[in-house]
Each structure stands twice: as C-alpha cells, then as structure tokens.
Amino acid sequence: MDAHTFDMGEIDIAWCPGCGNYGILNVLKYALAELNIAPENLVMVSGIGQAAKIPQYFRTHFFNGLHGRALSPATAIKAANPSMAIIAESGDGDMYGEGGNHFIHTIRRNPNITNIVHNNMVYGLTKGQASPTSQLGFKTPVQVAGVFLEPFNPLAVAIALDAGFVARAFVGDVEQTKEILKKAITHKGYALVDIFQPCVTFNKLNTWQWFKEHTYYLEDSHNPHDRATAFKRAVEGDKLPLGIFYINPNKSTFEDNVGVYRKDNRPLFEREPDFAKLQSLIDKFRVAG
C-alpha cells in the first residue's frame, strides 16, 4: 500500500516549520502502509493539543475528544468493533497530565490499541508551560525559576503496571521509529510508544541535537521479556535508551474479558437488538407495586 493513501491533499497544517510532529505524521503513514492497514479499517483517536491534531491530517476515521481523554473512547471504539485498528495519540501533557488517570487504568484494562505519545517535554499549544515530562531546571514563562519536580517517567509506570508493550523512539531516526511502530501496532493488547519529538518554538533545551546527544539504542542483547531489567533500563537518566523495553504477549485483552465476543465475533453494530431480553432485564429491576 502507498503511504500517500492517507494524505489529505492541500490542507493547512497548524504546526511550526521544523516541528517534530511532521515526522511522526509521515512515519506513521509509512508504518500503516507497510502493514497494509487501509484507511477504512483504521480509527485515530486524540485529545487536545498540537500533537492531538494529527488525526485531522490523516485520511481515515477519527475522533477528537476532550483534553486527556483519548484512551477511553479508543477503548470503547475497539470494544464496539474489534476488527478496526485503533491508534490513540496525543502529546505528553495531554496523555500524562490531564489524561494521567486514564493512562494508568487503560494499561490495567489492556485494550488492543496502540498508544502513541508525542513527547516534546513542554506544552506547545498553550505556549510553553512545563509538562509532566519537563526536566528539572527547565525554565518557562510560568516556571521562571525552573522546574523543581522530578519528570514523570511513563515507561517506568507502564512497566510497573505490566503493560503489554512498552517502547520509546526518537522521530529523528525515521527507520527505527517506523519499525517500532509496526511492532506496536501488531502487538495484541495495549502498546505504548513514547516518541521524542522536539518543539522548536517553546522548548529551546530539548532540541533535535539534544535528543541525538542524549539518547542511544538498547543493545540487541536486551531481553524485552525480562520485566525487572526493562524497569531498570526505563529509569536510566544520564542518557535515555530507545527501543522496545518490554513485551508481555500473554495478557488477555479488554475485548477478550468483556465476554460479548466469546460466542459471537461479530462487531456490535452488526447484531440485531434482542428486545425480549432487554425487556426481561428491565422487568427484573422493577419494584413490585
């Protein structure tokens, strides 16, 4: 399949020239094309923010919801129609800040969705406040003396919660990012891909060059099925590892557990409502007069 299948043509894009979001937009198209996932079989879901605009630049189905709430509708869409590929994506502020509670409990539920987080360590849409992943000492117009909180570590949290697939990429390395995304999308269950992507306007610390100098790839000998080692690698701080940290292929998904597909694998919209059963259920809760 041609990656340009997902192109929207001549449209206005609201990102600054040089923004890392362009790279994620393009590499995701190539990953989906190589997996032969057609636009009609894909749903993109996002929250609010610059990164959350990606679905609007994709020729496919999409749902753009509330701030920090991408993961809940993504879970519901997958539960209603398991045949669709679901990608929930947003920025670090939206996904780990406003959406922090949803992030934790979506990992616990393990829906078969891919969660892509554009991590630029700043709030870009609202002009440069510190985000949950901003580094210690990072100065902004709001944090004028510098950030004094330890940055949120999404990989360590995800591994601690036994997420099915946990990875980190840098969009400056297109080929590696594409391969990681392909493995995340084909993983059965919840898959987190945290992608470093510079904000060229509001983050003058974590630049393209900074990410090149402060990241490296996990060794080929790294065993992604070793949870304890994966956690140790996720909390490294001096230089930040990239690659697939952890995989647990043995977890049942949310769709497996809700039960509606155990005897019938048709999506919900293909089923006829059984009004007799519904009436019987309502009658059970009627108070005797």
PDB file of N, CA, C and O in Angstrom, residues 233-281:
ATOM      1  N   ARG A 233      16.183  -0.337  32.963  1.00  0.00           N
ATOM      2  CA  ARG A 233      16.584   0.452  31.802  1.00  0.00           C
ATOM      3  C   ARG A 233      15.684   1.688  31.651  1.00  0.00           C
ATOM      4  O   ARG A 233      16.132   2.741  31.183  1.00  0.00           O
ATOM      5  N   ALA A 234      14.418   1.548  32.038  1.00  0.00           N
ATOM      6  CA  ALA A 234      13.476   2.661  31.887  1.00  0.00           C
ATOM      7  C   ALA A 234      13.788   3.824  32.825  1.00  0.00           C
ATOM      8  O   ALA A 234      13.402   4.969  32.556  1.00  0.00           O
ATOM      9  N   VAL A 235      14.477   3.562  33.938  1.00  0.00           N
ATOM     10  CA  VAL A 235      14.768   4.641  34.891  1.00  0.00           C
ATOM     11  C   VAL A 235      16.176   5.209  34.708  1.00  0.00           C
ATOM     12  O   VAL A 235      16.627   6.039  35.502  1.00  0.00           O
ATOM     13  N   GLU A 236      16.868   4.794  33.677  1.00  0.00           N
ATOM     14  CA  GLU A 236      18.167   5.405  33.389  1.00  0.00           C
ATOM     15  C   GLU A 236      17.962   6.889  33.058  1.00  0.00           C
ATOM     16  O   GLU A 236      16.983   7.251  32.405  1.00  0.00           O
ATOM     17  N   GLY A 237      18.919   7.727  33.500  1.00  0.00           N
ATOM     18  CA  GLY A 237      18.687   9.159  33.368  1.00  0.00           C
ATOM     19  C   GLY A 237      19.734   9.950  32.619  1.00  0.00           C
ATOM     20  O   GLY A 237      19.408  10.938  31.971  1.00  0.00           O
ATOM     21  N   ASP A 238      20.988   9.561  32.702  1.00  0.00           N
ATOM     22  CA  ASP A 238      22.036  10.361  32.079  1.00  0.00           C
ATOM     23  C   ASP A 238      21.870  10.398  30.560  1.00  0.00           C
ATOM     24  O   ASP A 238      21.885  11.458  29.943  1.00  0.00           O
ATOM     25  N   LYS A 239      21.773   9.231  29.983  1.00  0.00           N
ATOM     26  CA  LYS A 239      21.393   9.124  28.587  1.00  0.00           C
ATOM     27  C   LYS A 239      20.156   8.228  28.526  1.00  0.00           C
ATOM     28  O   LYS A 239      20.028   7.272  29.303  1.00  0.00           O
ATOM     29  N   LEU A 240      19.254   8.539  27.611  1.00  0.00           N
ATOM     30  CA  LEU A 240      17.948   7.888  27.610  1.00  0.00           C
ATOM     31  C   LEU A 240      17.904   6.796  26.545  1.00  0.00           C
ATOM     32  O   LEU A 240      18.079   7.085  25.354  1.00  0.00           O
ATOM     33  N   PRO A 241      17.643   5.542  26.947  1.00  0.00           N
ATOM     34  CA  PRO A 241      17.602   4.448  25.973  1.00  0.00           C
ATOM     35  C   PRO A 241      16.389   4.563  25.046  1.00  0.00           C
ATOM     36  O   PRO A 241      15.328   5.060  25.431  1.00  0.00           O
ATOM     37  N   LEU A 242      16.566   4.079  23.822  1.00  0.00           N
ATOM     38  CA  LEU A 242      15.486   3.977  22.840  1.00  0.00           C
ATOM     39  C   LEU A 242      15.322   2.508  22.469  1.00  0.00           C
ATOM     40  O   LEU A 242      16.261   1.722  22.557  1.00  0.00           O
ATOM     41  N   GLY A 243      14.129   2.164  22.022  1.00  0.00           N
ATOM     42  CA  GLY A 243      13.879   0.799  21.577  1.00  0.00           C
ATOM     43  C   GLY A 243      12.698   0.179  22.306  1.00  0.00           C
ATOM     44  O   GLY A 243      11.928   0.881  22.978  1.00  0.00           O
ATOM     45  N   ILE A 244      12.565  -1.128  22.160  1.00  0.00           N
ATOM     46  CA  ILE A 244      11.475  -1.859  22.808  1.00  0.00           C
ATOM     47  C   ILE A 244      11.973  -2.357  24.154  1.00  0.00           C
ATOM     48  O   ILE A 244      12.840  -3.224  24.233  1.00  0.00           O
ATOM     49  N   PHE A 245      11.436  -1.797  25.219  1.00  0.00           N
ATOM     50  CA  PHE A 245      11.873  -2.124  26.577  1.00  0.00           C
ATOM     51  C   PHE A 245      11.237  -3.416  27.075  1.00  0.00           C
ATOM     52  O   PHE A 245      11.906  -4.235  27.694  1.00  0.00           O
ATOM     53  N   TYR A 246       9.928  -3.561  26.820  1.00  0.00           N
ATOM     54  CA  TYR A 246       9.206  -4.658  27.487  1.00  0.00           C
ATOM     55  C   TYR A 246       8.054  -5.146  26.614  1.00  0.00           C
ATOM     56  O   TYR A 246       7.339  -4.344  25.993  1.00  0.00           O
ATOM     57  N   ILE A 247       7.896  -6.466  26.576  1.00  0.00           N
ATOM     58  CA  ILE A 247       6.766  -7.099  25.888  1.00  0.00           C
ATOM     59  C   ILE A 247       6.217  -8.201  26.770  1.00  0.00           C
ATOM     60  O   ILE A 247       6.975  -9.039  27.268  1.00  0.00           O
ATOM     61  N   ASN A 248       4.910  -8.195  26.954  1.00  0.00           N
ATOM     62  CA  ASN A 248       4.232  -9.316  27.611  1.00  0.00           C
ATOM     63  C   ASN A 248       3.111  -9.769  26.675  1.00  0.00           C
ATOM     64  O   ASN A 248       2.050  -9.138  26.624  1.00  0.00           O
ATOM     65  N   PRO A 249       3.340 -10.833  25.918  1.00  0.00           N
ATOM     66  CA  PRO A 249       2.341 -11.263  24.930  1.00  0.00           C
ATOM     67  C   PRO A 249       1.257 -12.150  25.513  1.00  0.00           C
ATOM     68  O   PRO A 249       0.380 -12.614  24.780  1.00  0.00           O
ATOM     69  N   ASN A 250       1.313 -12.410  26.807  1.00  0.00           N
ATOM     70  CA  ASN A 250       0.431 -13.421  27.393  1.00  0.00           C
ATOM     71  C   ASN A 250      -0.772 -12.843  28.139  1.00  0.00           C
ATOM     72  O   ASN A 250      -1.448 -13.565  28.868  1.00  0.00           O
ATOM     73  N   LYS A 251      -1.059 -11.557  27.961  1.00  0.00           N
ATOM     74  CA  LYS A 251      -2.168 -10.954  28.684  1.00  0.00           C
ATOM     75  C   LYS A 251      -3.443 -10.993  27.836  1.00  0.00           C
ATOM     76  O   LYS A 251      -3.409 -10.725  26.637  1.00  0.00           O
ATOM     77  N   SER A 252      -4.563 -11.282  28.461  1.00  0.00           N
ATOM     78  CA  SER A 252      -5.838 -11.205  27.748  1.00  0.00           C
ATOM     79  C   SER A 252      -6.229  -9.735  27.598  1.00  0.00           C
ATOM     80  O   SER A 252      -5.899  -8.899  28.437  1.00  0.00           O
ATOM     81  N   THR A 253      -6.924  -9.426  26.524  1.00  0.00           N
ATOM     82  CA  THR A 253      -7.293  -8.039  26.266  1.00  0.00           C
ATOM     83  C   THR A 253      -8.639  -7.691  26.906  1.00  0.00           C
ATOM     84  O   THR A 253      -9.399  -8.574  27.322  1.00  0.00           O
ATOM     85  N   PHE A 254      -8.921  -6.409  26.910  1.00  0.00           N
ATOM     86  CA  PHE A 254     -10.212  -5.934  27.427  1.00  0.00           C
ATOM     87  C   PHE A 254     -11.362  -6.570  26.651  1.00  0.00           C
ATOM     88  O   PHE A 254     -12.349  -7.014  27.233  1.00  0.00           O
ATOM     89  N   GLU A 255     -11.212  -6.647  25.319  1.00  0.00           N
ATOM     90  CA  GLU A 255     -12.269  -7.212  24.488  1.00  0.00           C
ATOM     91  C   GLU A 255     -12.469  -8.700  24.798  1.00  0.00           C
ATOM     92  O   GLU A 255     -13.599  -9.203  24.787  1.00  0.00           O
ATOM     93  N   ASP A 256     -11.360  -9.410  25.096  1.00  0.00           N
ATOM     94  CA  ASP A 256     -11.481 -10.829  25.469  1.00  0.00           C
ATOM     95  C   ASP A 256     -12.282 -10.976  26.760  1.00  0.00           C
ATOM     96  O   ASP A 256     -13.068 -11.917  26.909  1.00  0.00           O
ATOM     97  N   ASN A 257     -12.075 -10.043  27.672  1.00  0.00           N
ATOM     98  CA  ASN A 257     -12.619 -10.197  29.011  1.00  0.00           C
ATOM     99  C   ASN A 257     -14.062  -9.727  29.170  1.00  0.00           C
ATOM    100  O   ASN A 257     -14.743 -10.173  30.088  1.00  0.00           O
ATOM    101  N   VAL A 258     -14.521  -8.810  28.304  1.00  0.00           N
ATOM    102  CA  VAL A 258     -15.888  -8.321  28.490  1.00  0.00           C
ATOM    103  C   VAL A 258     -16.926  -9.368  28.121  1.00  0.00           C
ATOM    104  O   VAL A 258     -18.083  -9.267  28.514  1.00  0.00           O
ATOM    105  N   GLY A 259     -16.553 -10.379  27.377  1.00  0.00           N
ATOM    106  CA  GLY A 259     -17.435 -11.534  27.198  1.00  0.00           C
ATOM    107  C   GLY A 259     -18.351 -11.508  25.987  1.00  0.00           C
ATOM    108  O   GLY A 259     -18.840 -12.556  25.583  1.00  0.00           O
ATOM    109  N   VAL A 260     -18.576 -10.356  25.381  1.00  0.00           N
ATOM    110  CA  VAL A 260     -19.567 -10.296  24.302  1.00  0.00           C
ATOM    111  C   VAL A 260     -19.092 -10.976  23.020  1.00  0.00           C
ATOM    112  O   VAL A 260     -19.893 -11.214  22.119  1.00  0.00           O
ATOM    113  N   TYR A 261     -17.781 -11.289  22.965  1.00  0.00           N
ATOM    114  CA  TYR A 261     -17.268 -11.918  21.747  1.00  0.00           C
ATOM    115  C   TYR A 261     -16.905 -13.391  21.948  1.00  0.00           C
ATOM    116  O   TYR A 261     -16.317 -14.016  21.070  1.00  0.00           O
ATOM    117  N   ARG A 262     -17.239 -13.942  23.094  1.00  0.00           N
ATOM    118  CA  ARG A 262     -16.869 -15.330  23.350  1.00  0.00           C
ATOM    119  C   ARG A 262     -17.628 -16.299  22.448  1.00  0.00           C
ATOM    120  O   ARG A 262     -17.089 -17.316  22.013  1.00  0.00           O
ATOM    121  N   LYS A 263     -18.883 -15.994  22.171  1.00  0.00           N
ATOM    122  CA  LYS A 263     -19.685 -16.894  21.331  1.00  0.00           C
ATOM    123  C   LYS A 263     -20.000 -16.293  19.972  1.00  0.00           C
ATOM    124  O   LYS A 263     -20.511 -17.008  19.093  1.00  0.00           O
ATOM    125  N   ASP A 264     -19.733 -15.021  19.794  1.00  0.00           N
ATOM    126  CA  ASP A 264     -20.108 -14.337  18.555  1.00  0.00           C
ATOM    127  C   ASP A 264     -19.071 -13.251  18.284  1.00  0.00           C
ATOM    128  O   ASP A 264     -18.966 -12.302  19.057  1.00  0.00           O
ATOM    129  N   ASN A 265     -18.280 -13.399  17.220  1.00  0.00           N
ATOM    130  CA  ASN A 265     -17.212 -12.428  16.971  1.00  0.00           C
ATOM    131  C   ASN A 265     -17.644 -11.265  16.081  1.00  0.00           C
ATOM    132  O   ASN A 265     -16.816 -10.466  15.663  1.00  0.00           O
ATOM    133  N   ARG A 266     -18.944 -11.163  15.804  1.00  0.00           N
ATOM    134  CA  ARG A 266     -19.404 -10.028  15.003  1.00  0.00           C
ATOM    135  C   ARG A 266     -19.334  -8.731  15.818  1.00  0.00           C
ATOM    136  O   ARG A 266     -19.667  -8.717  17.003  1.00  0.00           O
ATOM    137  N   PRO A 267     -18.912  -7.629  15.193  1.00  0.00           N
ATOM    138  CA  PRO A 267     -18.949  -6.348  15.903  1.00  0.00           C
ATOM    139  C   PRO A 267     -20.362  -6.005  16.348  1.00  0.00           C
ATOM    140  O   PRO A 267     -21.338  -6.477  15.761  1.00  0.00           O
ATOM    141  N   LEU A 268     -20.475  -5.180  17.352  1.00  0.00           N
ATOM    142  CA  LEU A 268     -21.793  -4.904  17.928  1.00  0.00           C
ATOM    143  C   LEU A 268     -22.760  -4.314  16.919  1.00  0.00           C
ATOM    144  O   LEU A 268     -23.959  -4.597  16.944  1.00  0.00           O
ATOM    145  N   PHE A 269     -22.262  -3.469  15.994  1.00  0.00           N
ATOM    146  CA  PHE A 269     -23.177  -2.795  15.068  1.00  0.00           C
ATOM    147  C   PHE A 269     -23.794  -3.760  14.061  1.00  0.00           C
ATOM    148  O   PHE A 269     -24.794  -3.428  13.413  1.00  0.00           O
ATOM    149  N   GLU A 270     -23.241  -4.981  13.949  1.00  0.00           N
ATOM    150  CA  GLU A 270     -23.804  -5.947  13.000  1.00  0.00           C
ATOM    151  C   GLU A 270     -24.878  -6.815  13.655  1.00  0.00           C
ATOM    152  O   GLU A 270     -25.491  -7.641  12.986  1.00  0.00           O
ATOM    153  N   ARG A 271     -25.124  -6.641  14.933  1.00  0.00           N
ATOM    154  CA  ARG A 271     -26.063  -7.509  15.638  1.00  0.00           C
ATOM    155  C   ARG A 271     -27.444  -6.851  15.771  1.00  0.00           C
ATOM    156  O   ARG A 271     -27.544  -5.644  15.940  1.00  0.00           O
ATOM    157  N   GLU A 272     -28.467  -7.677  15.700  1.00  0.00           N
ATOM    158  CA  GLU A 272     -29.816  -7.183  15.898  1.00  0.00           C
ATOM    159  C   GLU A 272     -30.113  -7.135  17.392  1.00  0.00           C
ATOM    160  O   GLU A 272     -29.794  -8.078  18.120  1.00  0.00           O
ATOM    161  N   PRO A 273     -30.686  -6.032  17.870  1.00  0.00           N
ATOM    162  CA  PRO A 273     -31.017  -5.983  19.304  1.00  0.00           C
ATOM    163  C   PRO A 273     -32.095  -7.007  19.651  1.00  0.00           C
ATOM    164  O   PRO A 273     -33.029  -7.214  18.874  1.00  0.00           O
ATOM    165  N   ASP A 274     -31.941  -7.657  20.791  1.00  0.00           N
ATOM    166  CA  ASP A 274     -32.924  -8.634  21.265  1.00  0.00           C
ATOM    167  C   ASP A 274     -33.806  -7.929  22.289  1.00  0.00           C
ATOM    168  O   ASP A 274     -33.480  -7.856  23.480  1.00  0.00           O
ATOM    169  N   PHE A 275     -34.933  -7.381  21.811  1.00  0.00           N
ATOM    170  CA  PHE A 275     -35.784  -6.580  22.687  1.00  0.00           C
ATOM    171  C   PHE A 275     -36.443  -7.425  23.774  1.00  0.00           C
ATOM    172  O   PHE A 275     -36.773  -6.920  24.841  1.00  0.00           O
ATOM    173  N   ALA A 276     -36.641  -8.703  23.517  1.00  0.00           N
ATOM    174  CA  ALA A 276     -37.244  -9.563  24.539  1.00  0.00           C
ATOM    175  C   ALA A 276     -36.308  -9.703  25.732  1.00  0.00           C
ATOM    176  O   ALA A 276     -36.729  -9.621  26.897  1.00  0.00           O
ATOM    177  N   LYS A 277     -34.996  -9.876  25.464  1.00  0.00           N
ATOM    178  CA  LYS A 277     -34.023  -9.971  26.556  1.00  0.00           C
ATOM    179  C   LYS A 277     -33.916  -8.651  27.296  1.00  0.00           C
ATOM    180  O   LYS A 277     -33.790  -8.606  28.522  1.00  0.00           O
ATOM    181  N   LEU A 278     -33.965  -7.536  26.535  1.00  0.00           N
ATOM    182  CA  LEU A 278     -33.886  -6.219  27.167  1.00  0.00           C
ATOM    183  C   LEU A 278     -35.078  -5.997  28.082  1.00  0.00           C
ATOM    184  O   LEU A 278     -34.927  -5.523  29.211  1.00  0.00           O
ATOM    185  N   GLN A 279     -36.264  -6.380  27.624  1.00  0.00           N
ATOM    186  CA  GLN A 279     -37.458  -6.211  28.439  1.00  0.00           C
ATOM    187  C   GLN A 279     -37.380  -7.079  29.697  1.00  0.00           C
ATOM    188  O   GLN A 279     -37.742  -6.661  30.798  1.00  0.00           O
ATOM    189  N   SER A 280     -36.852  -8.294  29.524  1.00  0.00           N
ATOM    190  CA  SER A 280     -36.714  -9.188  30.671  1.00  0.00           C
ATOM    191  C   SER A 280     -35.764  -8.605  31.709  1.00  0.00           C
ATOM    192  O   SER A 280     -36.017  -8.675  32.925  1.00  0.00           O
ATOM    193  N   LEU A 281     -34.672  -7.968  31.234  1.00  0.00           N
ATOM    194  CA  LEU A 281     -33.710  -7.353  32.147  1.00  0.00           C
ATOM    195  C   LEU A 281     -34.350  -6.183  32.896  1.00  0.00           C
ATOM    196  O   LEU A 281     -34.187  -6.030  34.114  1.00  0.00           O
TER     197      LEU A 281
END
